[in-house]
Amino acid sequence: QVHLVESGGGSVEVGGSRTLSCEASGNTLSIHCMGWFRQAPGKQREGVAGIAPDGTTTYRDSVKGRFTASRDNAKNILYLDMNSLQPDDTARYFCAARPARSWLINCGYRERDFDDWGQGTQVTVSS
């Protein structure tokens, strides 16, 4: 099992930036894809970004050009750099991980594909 702990959340003004981190421990050798997800109050959790071991990323349309996911495989840390933040970005942000699976070639951000989850970190964007 992989244990994930997010950090870096907080309050930020509209147009500001924030970097989230997710530190993995436990059976980290099993980690293949990692992802960022978020859940706004009263809404379902949604995928934000997926990242492969080689750093290849995919993003949901609403964050493309503003958010950048990256990972340090040696340190087992996942990052999410968020820029030009908007009130709609207010949510609890979660990181997730899954092992390699032969039927899942790409590292997307489909929630049901991921096995291990962190507890999340809150990001609040205010004007």
Short mmCIF file of C-alpha atoms in Angstrom, two decimals:
data_model
loop_
_atom_site.label_atom_id
_atom_site.label_comp_id
_atom_site.label_asym_id
_atom_site.label_seq_id
_atom_site.Cartn_x
_atom_site.Cartn_y
_atom_site.Cartn_z
CA GLN A 1 0.00 0.00 0.00
CA VAL A 2 1.08 3.54 -0.73
CA HIS A 3 0.60 6.34 1.78
CA LEU A 4 0.13 9.81 0.32
CA VAL A 5 0.27 13.12 2.16
CA GLU A 6 -0.56 16.41 0.50
CA SER A 7 0.67 19.81 1.64
CA GLY A 8 0.84 23.38 0.44
CA GLY A 9 -2.79 24.35 0.56
CA GLY A 10 -4.03 27.66 1.91
CA SER A 11 -5.70 30.91 0.95
CA VAL A 12 -4.67 32.82 -2.13
CA GLU A 13 -5.99 35.84 -3.94
CA VAL A 14 -7.48 35.71 -7.41
CA GLY A 15 -4.71 35.65 -9.95
CA GLY A 16 -2.24 34.30 -7.46
CA SER A 17 -0.18 31.13 -7.42
CA ARG A 18 0.23 28.14 -5.18
CA THR A 19 2.29 24.97 -5.27
CA LEU A 20 0.99 21.75 -3.80
CA SER A 21 3.14 18.78 -2.87
CA CYS A 22 2.30 15.15 -2.34
CA GLU A 23 4.78 12.91 -0.59
CA ALA A 24 4.49 9.18 -1.09
CA SER A 25 5.70 6.50 1.29
CA GLY A 26 5.22 2.80 1.77
CA ASN A 27 5.28 0.58 -1.32
CA THR A 28 6.50 3.38 -3.58
CA LEU A 29 8.12 0.97 -6.03
CA SER A 30 4.61 0.00 -7.09
CA ILE A 31 3.72 3.54 -8.15
CA HIS A 32 3.29 4.08 -11.87
CA CYS A 33 0.75 6.80 -12.61
CA MET A 34 0.01 9.65 -10.27
CA GLY A 35 -2.73 12.20 -10.41
CA TRP A 36 -4.22 15.31 -8.91
CA PHE A 37 -7.91 15.61 -8.17
CA ARG A 38 -10.10 18.19 -6.50
CA GLN A 39 -13.45 18.45 -4.86
CA ALA A 40 -15.29 21.73 -4.47
CA PRO A 41 -18.01 22.17 -1.84
CA GLY A 42 -21.21 20.49 -2.96
CA LYS A 43 -19.60 18.98 -6.06
CA GLN A 44 -18.20 15.64 -7.05
CA ARG A 45 -14.48 15.06 -7.08
CA GLU A 46 -12.94 15.69 -10.49
CA GLY A 47 -9.64 14.90 -12.10
CA VAL A 48 -7.21 17.73 -12.64
CA ALA A 49 -4.04 16.15 -14.01
CA GLY A 50 -2.40 12.81 -14.59
CA ILE A 51 1.33 12.22 -14.83
CA ALA A 52 3.32 9.25 -16.06
CA PRO A 53 6.67 8.11 -14.65
CA ASP A 54 8.51 9.89 -17.46
CA GLY A 55 6.74 13.17 -16.67
CA THR A 56 4.20 13.05 -19.48
CA THR A 57 1.13 14.93 -18.33
CA THR A 58 -2.53 15.32 -19.21
CA TYR A 59 -4.81 18.05 -17.88
CA ARG A 60 -8.46 18.85 -17.76
CA ASP A 61 -9.29 21.71 -20.08
CA SER A 62 -10.09 24.24 -17.38
CA VAL A 63 -6.55 24.15 -15.96
CA LYS A 64 -4.51 23.80 -19.13
CA GLY A 65 -1.93 26.55 -19.38
CA ARG A 66 -2.36 27.44 -15.70
CA PHE A 67 -1.49 24.27 -13.79
CA THR A 68 1.64 22.16 -14.14
CA ALA A 69 2.07 18.74 -12.61
CA SER A 70 5.53 17.29 -12.07
CA ARG A 71 7.09 14.49 -10.09
CA ASP A 72 10.42 13.70 -8.50
CA ASN A 73 10.62 9.93 -8.69
CA ALA A 74 13.81 9.75 -6.62
CA LYS A 75 12.14 11.60 -3.73
CA ASN A 76 8.68 10.16 -4.34
CA ILE A 77 7.11 13.60 -4.44
CA LEU A 78 4.40 14.86 -6.75
CA TYR A 79 3.87 18.58 -7.35
CA LEU A 80 1.15 20.79 -8.71
CA ASP A 81 2.08 24.33 -9.64
CA MET A 82 -1.04 26.44 -9.92
CA ASN A 83 -1.03 29.88 -11.49
CA SER A 84 -3.68 32.46 -12.36
CA LEU A 85 -5.94 30.98 -9.74
CA GLN A 86 -9.63 31.71 -9.93
CA PRO A 87 -12.48 31.32 -7.43
CA ASP A 88 -13.61 28.21 -9.33
CA ASP A 89 -10.31 26.59 -8.36
CA THR A 90 -11.36 26.63 -4.72
CA ALA A 91 -11.47 23.00 -3.64
CA ARG A 92 -9.84 20.32 -1.59
CA TYR A 93 -7.00 18.90 -3.68
CA PHE A 94 -6.08 15.24 -3.53
CA CYS A 95 -3.23 13.27 -4.96
CA ALA A 96 -3.57 9.67 -6.00
CA ALA A 97 -1.39 6.84 -7.26
CA ARG A 98 -1.80 3.55 -9.03
CA PRO A 99 0.43 0.73 -10.28
CA ALA A 100 1.02 -0.06 -13.93
CA ARG A 101 -1.82 -1.96 -15.57
CA SER A 102 -1.63 -3.53 -19.00
CA TRP A 103 -5.09 -2.30 -19.98
CA LEU A 104 -4.37 1.30 -18.96
CA ILE A 105 -1.68 2.57 -21.27
CA ASN A 106 -1.90 6.29 -20.56
CA CYS A 107 -1.74 8.04 -17.21
CA GLY A 108 -4.93 10.02 -17.24
CA TYR A 109 -6.99 11.38 -14.41
CA ARG A 110 -9.97 9.06 -14.26
CA GLU A 111 -10.80 8.65 -10.61
CA ARG A 112 -11.74 4.99 -10.71
CA ASP A 113 -8.32 4.03 -12.11
CA PHE A 114 -6.48 5.05 -8.94
CA ASP A 115 -5.92 2.88 -5.89
CA ASP A 116 -4.29 5.02 -3.25
CA TRP A 117 -5.39 8.44 -2.09
CA GLY A 118 -4.21 11.17 0.22
CA GLN A 119 -6.41 13.08 2.63
CA GLY A 120 -6.26 16.27 0.63
CA THR A 121 -5.25 19.86 1.19
CA GLN A 122 -7.61 22.83 0.95
CA VAL A 123 -7.05 25.65 -1.51
CA THR A 124 -9.25 28.71 -1.21
CA VAL A 125 -9.14 31.43 -3.83
CA SER A 126 -10.71 34.71 -2.87
CA SER A 127 -11.00 38.15 -4.39
#
